PDB file of C-alpha atoms and ligand atoms in Angstrom:
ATOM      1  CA  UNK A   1      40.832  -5.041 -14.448  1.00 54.00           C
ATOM      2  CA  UNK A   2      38.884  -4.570 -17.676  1.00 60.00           C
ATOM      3  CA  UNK A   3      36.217  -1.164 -17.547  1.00 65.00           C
ATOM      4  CA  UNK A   4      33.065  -1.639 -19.657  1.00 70.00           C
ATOM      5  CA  UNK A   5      33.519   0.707 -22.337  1.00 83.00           C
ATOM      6  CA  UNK A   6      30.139   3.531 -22.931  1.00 80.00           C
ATOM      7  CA  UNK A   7      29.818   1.368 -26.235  1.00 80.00           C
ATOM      8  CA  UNK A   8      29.908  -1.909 -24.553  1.00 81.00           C
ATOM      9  CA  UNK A   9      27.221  -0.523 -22.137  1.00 80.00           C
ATOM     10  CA  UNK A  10      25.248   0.681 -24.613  1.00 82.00           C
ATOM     11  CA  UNK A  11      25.104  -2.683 -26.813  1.00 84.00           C
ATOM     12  CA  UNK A  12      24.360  -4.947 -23.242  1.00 84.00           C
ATOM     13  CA  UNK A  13      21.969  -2.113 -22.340  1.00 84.00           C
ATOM     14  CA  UNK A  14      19.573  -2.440 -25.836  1.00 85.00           C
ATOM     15  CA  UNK A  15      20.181  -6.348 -25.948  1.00 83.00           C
ATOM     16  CA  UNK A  16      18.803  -6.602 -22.731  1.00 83.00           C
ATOM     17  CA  UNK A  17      15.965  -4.010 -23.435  1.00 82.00           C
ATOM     18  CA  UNK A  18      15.295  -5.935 -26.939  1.00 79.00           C
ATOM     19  CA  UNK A  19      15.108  -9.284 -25.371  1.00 75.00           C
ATOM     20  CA  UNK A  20      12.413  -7.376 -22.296  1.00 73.00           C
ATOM     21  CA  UNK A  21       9.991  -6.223 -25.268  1.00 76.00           C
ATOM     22  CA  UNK A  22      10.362  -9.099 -26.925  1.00 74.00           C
ATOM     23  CA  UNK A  23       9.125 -11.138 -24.093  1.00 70.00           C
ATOM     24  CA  UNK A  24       6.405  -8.501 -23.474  1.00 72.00           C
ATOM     25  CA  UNK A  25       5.608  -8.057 -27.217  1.00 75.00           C
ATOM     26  CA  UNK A  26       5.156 -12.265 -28.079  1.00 70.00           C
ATOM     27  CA  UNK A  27       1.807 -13.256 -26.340  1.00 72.00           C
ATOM     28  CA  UNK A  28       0.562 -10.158 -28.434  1.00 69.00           C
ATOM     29  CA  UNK A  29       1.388 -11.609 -31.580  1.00 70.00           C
ATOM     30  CA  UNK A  30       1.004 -14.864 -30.719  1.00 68.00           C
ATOM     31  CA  UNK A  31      -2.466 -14.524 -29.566  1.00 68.00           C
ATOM     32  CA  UNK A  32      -2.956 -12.123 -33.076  1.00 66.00           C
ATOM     33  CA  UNK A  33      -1.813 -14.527 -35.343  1.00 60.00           C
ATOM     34  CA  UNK A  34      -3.165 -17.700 -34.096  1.00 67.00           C
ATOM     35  CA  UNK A  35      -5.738 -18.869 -36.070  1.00 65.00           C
ATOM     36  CA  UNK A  36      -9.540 -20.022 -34.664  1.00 65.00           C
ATOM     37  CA  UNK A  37     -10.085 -23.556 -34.650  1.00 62.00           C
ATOM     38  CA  UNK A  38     -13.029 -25.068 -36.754  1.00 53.00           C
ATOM     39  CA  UNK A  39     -15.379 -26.086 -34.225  1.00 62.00           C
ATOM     40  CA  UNK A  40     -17.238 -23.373 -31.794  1.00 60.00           C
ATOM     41  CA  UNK A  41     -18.966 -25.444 -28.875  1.00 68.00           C
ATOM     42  CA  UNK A  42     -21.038 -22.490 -28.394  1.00 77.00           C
ATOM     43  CA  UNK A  43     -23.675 -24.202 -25.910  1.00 78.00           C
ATOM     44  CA  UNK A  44     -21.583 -24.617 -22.852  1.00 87.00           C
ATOM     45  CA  UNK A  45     -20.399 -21.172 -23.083  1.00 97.00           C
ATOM     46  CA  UNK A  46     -21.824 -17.996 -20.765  1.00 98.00           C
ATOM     47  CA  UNK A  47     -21.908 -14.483 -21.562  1.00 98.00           C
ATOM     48  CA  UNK A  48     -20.782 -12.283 -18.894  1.00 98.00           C
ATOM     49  CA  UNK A  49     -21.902  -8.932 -18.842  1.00 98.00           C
ATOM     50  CA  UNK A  50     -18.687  -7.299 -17.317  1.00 99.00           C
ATOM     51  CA  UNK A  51     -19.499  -4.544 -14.685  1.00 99.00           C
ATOM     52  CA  UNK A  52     -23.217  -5.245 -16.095  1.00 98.00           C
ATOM     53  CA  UNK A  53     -23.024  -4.116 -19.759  1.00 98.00           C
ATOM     54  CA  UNK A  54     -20.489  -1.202 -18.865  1.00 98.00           C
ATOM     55  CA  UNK A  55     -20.365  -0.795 -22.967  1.00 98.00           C
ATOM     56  CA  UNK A  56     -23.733   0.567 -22.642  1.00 98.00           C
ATOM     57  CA  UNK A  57     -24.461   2.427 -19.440  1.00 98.00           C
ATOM     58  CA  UNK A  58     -21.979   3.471 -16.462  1.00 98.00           C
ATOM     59  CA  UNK A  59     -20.392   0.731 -14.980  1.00 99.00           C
ATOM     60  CA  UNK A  60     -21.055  -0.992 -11.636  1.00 99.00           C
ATOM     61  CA  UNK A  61     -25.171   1.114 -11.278  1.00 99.00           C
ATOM     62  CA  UNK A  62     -27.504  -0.095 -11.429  1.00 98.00           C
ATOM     63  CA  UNK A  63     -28.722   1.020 -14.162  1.00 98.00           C
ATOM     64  CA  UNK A  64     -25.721  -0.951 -16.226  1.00 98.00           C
ATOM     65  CA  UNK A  65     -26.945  -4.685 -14.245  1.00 99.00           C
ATOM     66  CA  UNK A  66     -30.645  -3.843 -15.586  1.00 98.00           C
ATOM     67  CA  UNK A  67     -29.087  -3.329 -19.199  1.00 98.00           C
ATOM     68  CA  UNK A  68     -27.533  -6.477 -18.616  1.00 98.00           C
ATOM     69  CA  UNK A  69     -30.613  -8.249 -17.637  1.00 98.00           C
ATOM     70  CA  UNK A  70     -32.207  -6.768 -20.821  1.00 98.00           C
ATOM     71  CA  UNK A  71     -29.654  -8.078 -22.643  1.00 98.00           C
ATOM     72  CA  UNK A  72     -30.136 -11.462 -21.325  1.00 97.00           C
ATOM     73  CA  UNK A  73     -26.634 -11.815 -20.149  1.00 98.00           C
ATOM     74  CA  UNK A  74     -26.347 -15.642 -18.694  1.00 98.00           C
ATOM     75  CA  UNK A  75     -24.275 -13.657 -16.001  1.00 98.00           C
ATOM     76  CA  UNK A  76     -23.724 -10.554 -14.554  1.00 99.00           C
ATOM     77  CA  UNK A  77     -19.942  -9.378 -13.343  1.00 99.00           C
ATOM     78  CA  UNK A  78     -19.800  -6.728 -10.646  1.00 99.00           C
ATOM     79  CA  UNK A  79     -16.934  -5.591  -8.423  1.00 99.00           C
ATOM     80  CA  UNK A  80     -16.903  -4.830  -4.604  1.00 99.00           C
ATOM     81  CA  UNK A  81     -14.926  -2.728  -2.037  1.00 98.00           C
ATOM     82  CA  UNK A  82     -15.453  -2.261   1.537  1.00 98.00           C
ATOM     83  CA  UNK A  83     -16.274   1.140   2.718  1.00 98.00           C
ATOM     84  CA  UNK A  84     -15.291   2.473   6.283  1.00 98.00           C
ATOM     85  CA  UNK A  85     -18.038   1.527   8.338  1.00 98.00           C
ATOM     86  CA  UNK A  86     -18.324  -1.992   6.364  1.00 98.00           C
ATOM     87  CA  UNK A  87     -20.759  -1.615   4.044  1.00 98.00           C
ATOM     88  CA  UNK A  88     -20.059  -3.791   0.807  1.00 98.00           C
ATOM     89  CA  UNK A  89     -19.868  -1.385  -2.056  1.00 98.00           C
ATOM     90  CA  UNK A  90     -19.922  -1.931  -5.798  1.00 99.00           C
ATOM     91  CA  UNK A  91     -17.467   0.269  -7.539  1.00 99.00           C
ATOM     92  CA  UNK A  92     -14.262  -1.002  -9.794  1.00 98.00           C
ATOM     93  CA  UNK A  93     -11.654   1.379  -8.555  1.00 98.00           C
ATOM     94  CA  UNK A  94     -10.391   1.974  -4.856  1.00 98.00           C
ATOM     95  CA  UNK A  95     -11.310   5.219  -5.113  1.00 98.00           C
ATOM     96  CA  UNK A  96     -14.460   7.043  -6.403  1.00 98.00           C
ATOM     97  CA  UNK A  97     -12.793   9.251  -8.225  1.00 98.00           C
ATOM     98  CA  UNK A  98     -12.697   8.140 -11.465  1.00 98.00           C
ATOM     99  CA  UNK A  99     -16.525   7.567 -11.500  1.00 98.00           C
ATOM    100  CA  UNK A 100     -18.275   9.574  -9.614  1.00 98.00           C
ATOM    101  CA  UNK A 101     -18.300  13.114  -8.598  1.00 98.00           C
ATOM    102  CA  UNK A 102     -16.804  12.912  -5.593  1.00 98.00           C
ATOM    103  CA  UNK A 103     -13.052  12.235  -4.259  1.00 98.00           C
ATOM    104  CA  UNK A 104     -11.701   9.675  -1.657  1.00 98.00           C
ATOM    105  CA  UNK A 105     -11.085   6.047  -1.041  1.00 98.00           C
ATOM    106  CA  UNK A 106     -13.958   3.532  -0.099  1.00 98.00           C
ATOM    107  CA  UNK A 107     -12.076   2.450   2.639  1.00 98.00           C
ATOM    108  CA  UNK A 108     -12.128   6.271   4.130  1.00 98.00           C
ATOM    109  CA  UNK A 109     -15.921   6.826   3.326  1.00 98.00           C
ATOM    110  CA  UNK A 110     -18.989   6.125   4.531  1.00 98.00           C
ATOM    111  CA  UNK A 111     -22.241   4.845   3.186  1.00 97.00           C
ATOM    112  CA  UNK A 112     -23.708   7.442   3.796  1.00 97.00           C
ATOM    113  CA  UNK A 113     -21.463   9.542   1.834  1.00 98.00           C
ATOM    114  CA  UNK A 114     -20.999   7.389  -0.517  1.00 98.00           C
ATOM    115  CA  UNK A 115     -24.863   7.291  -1.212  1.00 98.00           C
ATOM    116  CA  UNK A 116     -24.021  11.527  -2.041  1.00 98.00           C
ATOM    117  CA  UNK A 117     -22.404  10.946  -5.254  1.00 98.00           C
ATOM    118  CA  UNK A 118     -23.444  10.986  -8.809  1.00 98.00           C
ATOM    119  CA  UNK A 119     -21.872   7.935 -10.353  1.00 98.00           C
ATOM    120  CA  UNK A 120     -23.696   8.594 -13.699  1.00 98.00           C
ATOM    121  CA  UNK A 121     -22.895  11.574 -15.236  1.00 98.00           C
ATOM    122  CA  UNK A 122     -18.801  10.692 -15.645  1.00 98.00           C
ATOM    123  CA  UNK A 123     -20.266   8.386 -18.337  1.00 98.00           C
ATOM    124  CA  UNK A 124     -23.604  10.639 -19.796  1.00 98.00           C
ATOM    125  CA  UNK A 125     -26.016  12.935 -18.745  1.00 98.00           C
ATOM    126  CA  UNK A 126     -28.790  10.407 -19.706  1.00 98.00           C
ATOM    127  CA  UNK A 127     -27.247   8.903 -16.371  1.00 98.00           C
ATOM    128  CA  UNK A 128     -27.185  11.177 -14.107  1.00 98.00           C
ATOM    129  CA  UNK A 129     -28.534  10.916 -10.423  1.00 97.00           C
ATOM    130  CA  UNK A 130     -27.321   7.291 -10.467  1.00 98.00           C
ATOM    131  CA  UNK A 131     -25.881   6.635  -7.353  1.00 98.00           C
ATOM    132  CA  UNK A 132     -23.018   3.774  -6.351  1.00 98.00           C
ATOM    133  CA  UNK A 133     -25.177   0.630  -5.252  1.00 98.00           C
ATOM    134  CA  UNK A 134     -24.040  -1.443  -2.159  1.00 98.00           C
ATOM    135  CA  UNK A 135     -23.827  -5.166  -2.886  1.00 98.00           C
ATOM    136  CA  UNK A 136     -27.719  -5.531  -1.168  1.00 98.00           C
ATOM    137  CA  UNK A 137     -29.199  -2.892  -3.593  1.00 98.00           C
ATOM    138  CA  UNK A 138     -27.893  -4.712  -6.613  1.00 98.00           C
ATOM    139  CA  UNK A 139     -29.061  -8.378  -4.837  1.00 98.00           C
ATOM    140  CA  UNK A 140     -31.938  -6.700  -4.327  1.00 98.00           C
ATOM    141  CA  UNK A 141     -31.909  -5.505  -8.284  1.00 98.00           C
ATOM    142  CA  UNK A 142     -31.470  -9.411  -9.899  1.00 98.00           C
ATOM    143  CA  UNK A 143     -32.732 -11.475  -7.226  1.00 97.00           C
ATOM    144  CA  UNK A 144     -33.047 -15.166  -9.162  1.00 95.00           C
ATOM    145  CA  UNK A 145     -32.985 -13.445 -12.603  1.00 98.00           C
ATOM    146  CA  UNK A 146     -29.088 -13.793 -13.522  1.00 98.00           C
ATOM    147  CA  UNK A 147     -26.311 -15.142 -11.373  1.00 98.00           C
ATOM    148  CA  UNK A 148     -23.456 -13.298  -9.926  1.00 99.00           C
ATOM    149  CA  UNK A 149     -19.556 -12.923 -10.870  1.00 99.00           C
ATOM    150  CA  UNK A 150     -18.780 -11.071  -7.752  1.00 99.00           C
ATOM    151  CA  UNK A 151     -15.161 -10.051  -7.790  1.00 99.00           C
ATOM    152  CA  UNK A 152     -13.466  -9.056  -4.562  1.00 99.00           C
ATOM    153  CA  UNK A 153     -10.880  -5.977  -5.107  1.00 98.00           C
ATOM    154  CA  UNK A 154      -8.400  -4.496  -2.399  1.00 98.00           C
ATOM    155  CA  UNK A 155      -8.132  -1.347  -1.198  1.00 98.00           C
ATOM    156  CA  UNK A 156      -4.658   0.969  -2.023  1.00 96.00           C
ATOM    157  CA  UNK A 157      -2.405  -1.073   0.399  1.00 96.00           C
ATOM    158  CA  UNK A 158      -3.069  -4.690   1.787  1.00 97.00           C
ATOM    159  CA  UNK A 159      -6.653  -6.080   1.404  1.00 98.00           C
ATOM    160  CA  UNK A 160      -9.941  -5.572   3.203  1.00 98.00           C
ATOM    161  CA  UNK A 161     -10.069  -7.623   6.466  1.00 96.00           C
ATOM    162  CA  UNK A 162     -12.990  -9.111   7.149  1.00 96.00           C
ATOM    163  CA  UNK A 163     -14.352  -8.617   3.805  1.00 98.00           C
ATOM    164  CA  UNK A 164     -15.148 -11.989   2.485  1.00 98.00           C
ATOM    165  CA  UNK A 165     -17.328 -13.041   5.978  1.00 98.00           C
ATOM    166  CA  UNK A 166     -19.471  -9.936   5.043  1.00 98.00           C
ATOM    167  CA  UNK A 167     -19.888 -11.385   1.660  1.00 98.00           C
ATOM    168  CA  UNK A 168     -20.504 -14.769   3.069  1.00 98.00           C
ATOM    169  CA  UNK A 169     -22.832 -13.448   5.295  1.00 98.00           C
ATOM    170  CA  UNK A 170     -25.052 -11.702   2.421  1.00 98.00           C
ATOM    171  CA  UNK A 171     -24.653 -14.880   0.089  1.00 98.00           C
ATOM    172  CA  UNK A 172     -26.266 -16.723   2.897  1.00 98.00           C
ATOM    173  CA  UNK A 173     -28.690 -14.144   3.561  1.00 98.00           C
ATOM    174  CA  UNK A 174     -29.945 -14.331   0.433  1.00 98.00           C
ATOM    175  CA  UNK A 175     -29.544 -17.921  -0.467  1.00 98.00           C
ATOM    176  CA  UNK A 176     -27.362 -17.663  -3.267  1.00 98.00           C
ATOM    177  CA  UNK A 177     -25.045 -20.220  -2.391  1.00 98.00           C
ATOM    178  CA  UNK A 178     -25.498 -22.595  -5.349  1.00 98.00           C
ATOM    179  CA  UNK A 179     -25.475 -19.478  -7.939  1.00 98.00           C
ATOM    180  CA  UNK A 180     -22.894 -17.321  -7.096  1.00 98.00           C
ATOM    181  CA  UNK A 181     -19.151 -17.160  -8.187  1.00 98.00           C
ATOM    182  CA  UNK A 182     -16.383 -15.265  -6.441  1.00 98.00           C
ATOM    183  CA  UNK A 183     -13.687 -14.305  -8.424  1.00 98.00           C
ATOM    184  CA  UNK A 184     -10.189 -12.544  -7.487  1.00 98.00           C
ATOM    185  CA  UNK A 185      -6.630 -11.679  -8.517  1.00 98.00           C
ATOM    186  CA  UNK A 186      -5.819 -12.008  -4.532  1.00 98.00           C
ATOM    187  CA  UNK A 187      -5.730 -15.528  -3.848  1.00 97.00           C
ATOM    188  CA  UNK A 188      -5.849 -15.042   0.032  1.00 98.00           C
ATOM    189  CA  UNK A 189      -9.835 -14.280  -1.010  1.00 98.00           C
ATOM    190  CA  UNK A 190     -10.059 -17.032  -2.622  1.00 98.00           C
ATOM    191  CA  UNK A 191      -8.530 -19.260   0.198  1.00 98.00           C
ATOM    192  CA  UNK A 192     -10.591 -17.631   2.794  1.00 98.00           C
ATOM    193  CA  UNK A 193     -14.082 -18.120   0.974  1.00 98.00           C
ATOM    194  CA  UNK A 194     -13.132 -21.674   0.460  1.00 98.00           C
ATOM    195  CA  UNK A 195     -12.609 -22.215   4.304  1.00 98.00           C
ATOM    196  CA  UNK A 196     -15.586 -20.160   5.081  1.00 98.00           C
ATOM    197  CA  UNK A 197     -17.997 -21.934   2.349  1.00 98.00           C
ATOM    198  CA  UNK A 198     -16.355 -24.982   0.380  1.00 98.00           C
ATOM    199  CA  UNK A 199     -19.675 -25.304  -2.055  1.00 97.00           C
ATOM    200  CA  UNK A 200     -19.494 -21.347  -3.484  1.00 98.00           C
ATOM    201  CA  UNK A 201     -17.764 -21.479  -6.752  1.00 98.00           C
ATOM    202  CA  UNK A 202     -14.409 -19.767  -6.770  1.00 98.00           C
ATOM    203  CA  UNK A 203     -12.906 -18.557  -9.928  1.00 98.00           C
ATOM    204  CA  UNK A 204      -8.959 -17.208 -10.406  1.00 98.00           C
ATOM    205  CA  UNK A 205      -8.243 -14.104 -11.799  1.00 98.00           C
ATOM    206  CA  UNK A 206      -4.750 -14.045 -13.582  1.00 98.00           C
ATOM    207  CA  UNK A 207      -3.593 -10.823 -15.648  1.00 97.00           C
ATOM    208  CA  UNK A 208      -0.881 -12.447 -17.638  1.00 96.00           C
ATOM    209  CA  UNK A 209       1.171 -15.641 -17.594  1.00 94.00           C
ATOM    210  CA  UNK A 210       4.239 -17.240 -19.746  1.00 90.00           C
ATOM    211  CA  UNK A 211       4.542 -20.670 -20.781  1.00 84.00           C
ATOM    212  CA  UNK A 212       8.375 -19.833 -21.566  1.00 87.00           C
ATOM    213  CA  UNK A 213       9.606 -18.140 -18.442  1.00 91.00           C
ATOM    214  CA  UNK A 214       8.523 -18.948 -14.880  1.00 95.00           C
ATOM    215  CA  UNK A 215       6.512 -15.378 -14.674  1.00 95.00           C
ATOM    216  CA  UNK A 216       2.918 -14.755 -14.322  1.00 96.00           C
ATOM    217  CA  UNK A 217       1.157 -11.746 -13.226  1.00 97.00           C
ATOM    218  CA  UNK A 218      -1.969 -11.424 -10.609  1.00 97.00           C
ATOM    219  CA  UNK A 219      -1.717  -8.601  -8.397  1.00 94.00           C
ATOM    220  CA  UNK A 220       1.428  -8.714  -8.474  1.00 94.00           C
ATOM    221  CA  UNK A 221       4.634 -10.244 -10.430  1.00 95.00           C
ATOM    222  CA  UNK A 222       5.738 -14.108  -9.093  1.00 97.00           C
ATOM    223  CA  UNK A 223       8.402 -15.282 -10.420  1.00 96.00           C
ATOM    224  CA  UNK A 224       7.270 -19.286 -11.111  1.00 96.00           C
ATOM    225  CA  UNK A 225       5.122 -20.549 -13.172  1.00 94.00           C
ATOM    226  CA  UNK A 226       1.012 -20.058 -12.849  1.00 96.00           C
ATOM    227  CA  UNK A 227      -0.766 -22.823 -11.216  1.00 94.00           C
ATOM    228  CA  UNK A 228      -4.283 -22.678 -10.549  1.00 96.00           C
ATOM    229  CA  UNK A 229      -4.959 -22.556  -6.613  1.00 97.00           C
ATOM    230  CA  UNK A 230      -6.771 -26.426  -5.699  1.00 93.00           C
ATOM    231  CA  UNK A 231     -10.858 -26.074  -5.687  1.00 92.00           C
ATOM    232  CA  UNK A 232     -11.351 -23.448  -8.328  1.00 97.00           C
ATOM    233  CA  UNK A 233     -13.249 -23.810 -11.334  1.00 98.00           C
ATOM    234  CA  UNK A 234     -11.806 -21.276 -13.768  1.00 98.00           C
ATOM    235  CA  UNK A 235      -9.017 -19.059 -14.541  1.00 98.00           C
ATOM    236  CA  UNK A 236      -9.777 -16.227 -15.838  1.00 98.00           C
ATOM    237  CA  UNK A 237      -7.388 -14.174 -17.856  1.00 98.00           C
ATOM    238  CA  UNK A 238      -6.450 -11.248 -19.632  1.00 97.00           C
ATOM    239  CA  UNK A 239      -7.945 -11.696 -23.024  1.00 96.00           C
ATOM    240  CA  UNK A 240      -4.487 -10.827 -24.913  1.00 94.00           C
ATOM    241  CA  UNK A 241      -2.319 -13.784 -22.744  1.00 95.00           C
ATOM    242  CA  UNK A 242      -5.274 -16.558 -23.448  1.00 94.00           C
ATOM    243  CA  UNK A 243      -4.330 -19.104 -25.970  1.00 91.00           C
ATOM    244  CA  UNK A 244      -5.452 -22.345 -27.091  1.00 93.00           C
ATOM    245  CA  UNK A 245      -3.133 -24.667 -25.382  1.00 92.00           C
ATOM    246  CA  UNK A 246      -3.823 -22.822 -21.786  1.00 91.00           C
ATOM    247  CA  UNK A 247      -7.343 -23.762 -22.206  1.00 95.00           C
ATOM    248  CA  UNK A 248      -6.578 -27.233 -23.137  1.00 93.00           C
ATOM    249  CA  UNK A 249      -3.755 -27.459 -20.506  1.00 92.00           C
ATOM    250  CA  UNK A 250      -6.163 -26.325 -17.931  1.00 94.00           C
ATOM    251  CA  UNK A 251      -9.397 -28.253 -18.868  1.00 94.00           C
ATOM    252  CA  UNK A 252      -7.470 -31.621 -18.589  1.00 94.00           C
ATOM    253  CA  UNK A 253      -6.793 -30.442 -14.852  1.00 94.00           C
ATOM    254  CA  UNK A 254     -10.941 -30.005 -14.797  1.00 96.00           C
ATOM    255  CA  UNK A 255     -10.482 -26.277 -14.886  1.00 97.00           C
ATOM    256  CA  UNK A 256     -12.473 -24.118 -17.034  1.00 97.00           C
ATOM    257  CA  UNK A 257     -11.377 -20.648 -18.978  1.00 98.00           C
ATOM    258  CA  UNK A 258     -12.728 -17.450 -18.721  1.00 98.00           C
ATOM    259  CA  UNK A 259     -10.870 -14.082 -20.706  1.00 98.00           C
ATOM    260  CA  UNK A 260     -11.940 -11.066 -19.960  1.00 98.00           C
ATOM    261  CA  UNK A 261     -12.885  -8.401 -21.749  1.00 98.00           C
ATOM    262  CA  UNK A 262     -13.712  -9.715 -25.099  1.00 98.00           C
ATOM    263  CA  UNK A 263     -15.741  -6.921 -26.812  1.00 98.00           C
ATOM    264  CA  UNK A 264     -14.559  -7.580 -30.455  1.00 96.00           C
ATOM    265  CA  UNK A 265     -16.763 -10.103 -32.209  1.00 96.00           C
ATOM    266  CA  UNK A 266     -13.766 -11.693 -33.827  1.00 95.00           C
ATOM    267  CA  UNK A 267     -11.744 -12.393 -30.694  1.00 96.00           C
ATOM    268  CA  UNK A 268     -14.789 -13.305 -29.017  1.00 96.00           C
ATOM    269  CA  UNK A 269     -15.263 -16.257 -32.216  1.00 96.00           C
ATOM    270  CA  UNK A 270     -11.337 -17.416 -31.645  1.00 95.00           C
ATOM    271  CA  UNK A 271     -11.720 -17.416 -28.169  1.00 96.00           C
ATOM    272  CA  UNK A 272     -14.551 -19.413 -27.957  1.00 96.00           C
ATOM    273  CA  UNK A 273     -13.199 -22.277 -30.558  1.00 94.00           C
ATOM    274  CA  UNK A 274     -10.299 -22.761 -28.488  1.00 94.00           C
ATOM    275  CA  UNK A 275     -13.153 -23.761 -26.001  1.00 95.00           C
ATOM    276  CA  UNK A 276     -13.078 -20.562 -23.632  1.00 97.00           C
ATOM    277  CA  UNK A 277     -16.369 -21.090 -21.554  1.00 97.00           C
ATOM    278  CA  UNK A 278     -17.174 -17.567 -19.881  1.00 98.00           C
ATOM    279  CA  UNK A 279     -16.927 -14.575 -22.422  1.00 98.00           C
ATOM    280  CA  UNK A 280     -16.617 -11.659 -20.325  1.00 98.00           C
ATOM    281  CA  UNK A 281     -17.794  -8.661 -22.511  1.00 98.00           C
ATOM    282  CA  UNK A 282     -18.661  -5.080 -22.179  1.00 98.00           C
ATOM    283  CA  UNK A 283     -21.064  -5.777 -24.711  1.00 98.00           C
ATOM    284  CA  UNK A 284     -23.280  -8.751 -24.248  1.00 98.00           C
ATOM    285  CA  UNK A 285     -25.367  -8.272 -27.349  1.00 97.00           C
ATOM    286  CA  UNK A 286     -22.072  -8.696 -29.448  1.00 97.00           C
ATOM    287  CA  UNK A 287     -21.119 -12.020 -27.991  1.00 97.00           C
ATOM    288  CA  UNK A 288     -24.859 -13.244 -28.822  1.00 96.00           C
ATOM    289  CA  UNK A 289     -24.607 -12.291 -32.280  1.00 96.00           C
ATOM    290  CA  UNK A 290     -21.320 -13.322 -32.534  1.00 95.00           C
ATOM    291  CA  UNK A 291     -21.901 -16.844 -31.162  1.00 94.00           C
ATOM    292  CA  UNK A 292     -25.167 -16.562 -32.664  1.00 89.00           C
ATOM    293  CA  UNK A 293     -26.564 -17.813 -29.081  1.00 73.00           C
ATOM    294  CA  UNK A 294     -30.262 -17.943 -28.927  1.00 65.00           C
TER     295      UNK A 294
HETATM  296  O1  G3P B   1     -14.063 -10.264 -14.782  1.00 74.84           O
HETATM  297  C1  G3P B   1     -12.727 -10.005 -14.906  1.00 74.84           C
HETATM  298  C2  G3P B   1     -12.394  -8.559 -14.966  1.00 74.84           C
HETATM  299  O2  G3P B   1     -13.439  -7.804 -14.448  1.00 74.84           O
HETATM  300  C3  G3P B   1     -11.130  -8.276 -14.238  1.00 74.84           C
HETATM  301  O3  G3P B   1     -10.653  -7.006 -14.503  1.00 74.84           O
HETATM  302  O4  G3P B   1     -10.182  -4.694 -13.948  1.00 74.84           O
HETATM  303  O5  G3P B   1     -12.269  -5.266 -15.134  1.00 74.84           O
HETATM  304  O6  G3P B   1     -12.015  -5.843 -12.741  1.00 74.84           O
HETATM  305  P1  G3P B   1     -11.327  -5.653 -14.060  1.00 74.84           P
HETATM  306 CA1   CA B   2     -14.027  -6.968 -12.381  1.00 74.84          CA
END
């Protein structure tokens, strides 16, 4: 029998790795190169402040959702865990590590403890003191001043059971209902809100899809093409794998776009003449001035 030669293995070896960049490397330069088109239908589109304005003050307080309010944001995005004796928490990461000064996973911690840390001064000592809001603190922060972009995360392995009743629960609570929009990479939230409450507004989180391979990215790699999951009314993606012909693709199935995080005025200009409809943006006073939205 024939034996691969080191040379031969070499040369499949780099074709192989050439042709993986490649296809990593191409919605990158596609979505660089592409040029805006000439229209901007600015007044259908929202600007989402993105963990409240997490450009200006530390992400997920509440001092960030009141900087967001300032701002005049037309919504606020905010992310929630569930902590060990089932509190909904609003914190980006599994763990409070990253921003706070403590250690641990939600899932592990109580409210209590959880209501210890300093989740300000990770980001400036202007901040410091602020503490990591529960879902009802920030609720109780907006009230009927902005709606909500709630996005469900998971903890380290599997997903929170019993999560999205506790968020139905609130929603009802506070008679939100009709404003509110849950949003998640893990489509089994999704599915469950819808069978809990059909009328709450769902929107899909994707990372990064492919219109010339049958890959796409949420919370994990699939290997098929993206399609939206029935009764949601946007897909929201990773700024750098949005182009125009998703959004058209997807607003002739009735769906609406979303990229996230657009904090560059120029992106946020392309984006939005391709017809994106929620900017989601660290920095909410950029997308005004760059849409020049009243
Ligand atoms: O709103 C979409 C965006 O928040 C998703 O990514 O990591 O910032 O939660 P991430
Ligand atoms: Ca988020």
């Amino acid at each position: 029998m024939r034996r691969f030669s080191y040379h031969s293995f070499l040369k499949i070896y780099f074709s192989l790795l050439g042709v993986v960049l490649l296809i990593l490397v191409y919605p990158f330069i596609r979505y660089t190169l592409s040029d805006p088109s000439n229209e901007i239908a600015v007044s259908s589109v929202k600007i989402v402040g993105h963990r409240g304005a997490a450009g200006h003050a530390p992400e997920n307080t509440l001092s960030s959702f009141q900087k967001g309010l300032d701002l005049k944001v037309d919504i606020i995005e905010l992310d929630i865990h569930l902590s060990a004796d089932d509190e909904l928490i609003v914190i980006h990461d599994a763990t409070v590590d990253r921003t706070t000064n403590g250690t641990g996973a939600i899932e592990d911690l109580n409210m209590s403890e959880i209501n210890q840390l300093d989740a300000g001064t990770w980001f400036g000592a202007d901040f410091k003191g602020e503490k990591v809001p529960t879902l009802r603190d920030v609720l109780e922060l907006v009230g009927d001043q902005c709606p909500l972009l709630i996005e469900i995360k998971w903890p380290s392995k599997g997903i929170y059971k019993g999560i999205t009743q506790q968020l139905i629960t609130l929603i009802a609570e506070y008679n939100i209902q009709e404003s509110v929009i849950i949003q998640s990479f893990e489509k089994q939230y999704l599915q469950e809100i819808h069978t809990l409450n059909p009328k709450i507004q769902c929107h899909q989180l994707v990372l990064a899809t492919s219109d010339i391979l049958p890959i796409y990215m949420d919370r994990s790699i699939h290997f098929s093409y993206f399609e939206p999951l029935q009764d949601i009314s946007s897909v929201n993606i990773w700024q750098y794998y949005l182009h125009s012909e998703t959004i058209t693709n997807q607003r002739i199935k009735g769906i609406r776009s979303g990229a996230f995080t657009l904090n560059n005025s120029d992106d946020i200009r392309k984006a939005v003449s391709w017809g994106l409809e929620y900017v989601i943006t660290d920095y909410p006073n950029r997308a005004r001035e760059a849409l020049s939205k009243k």
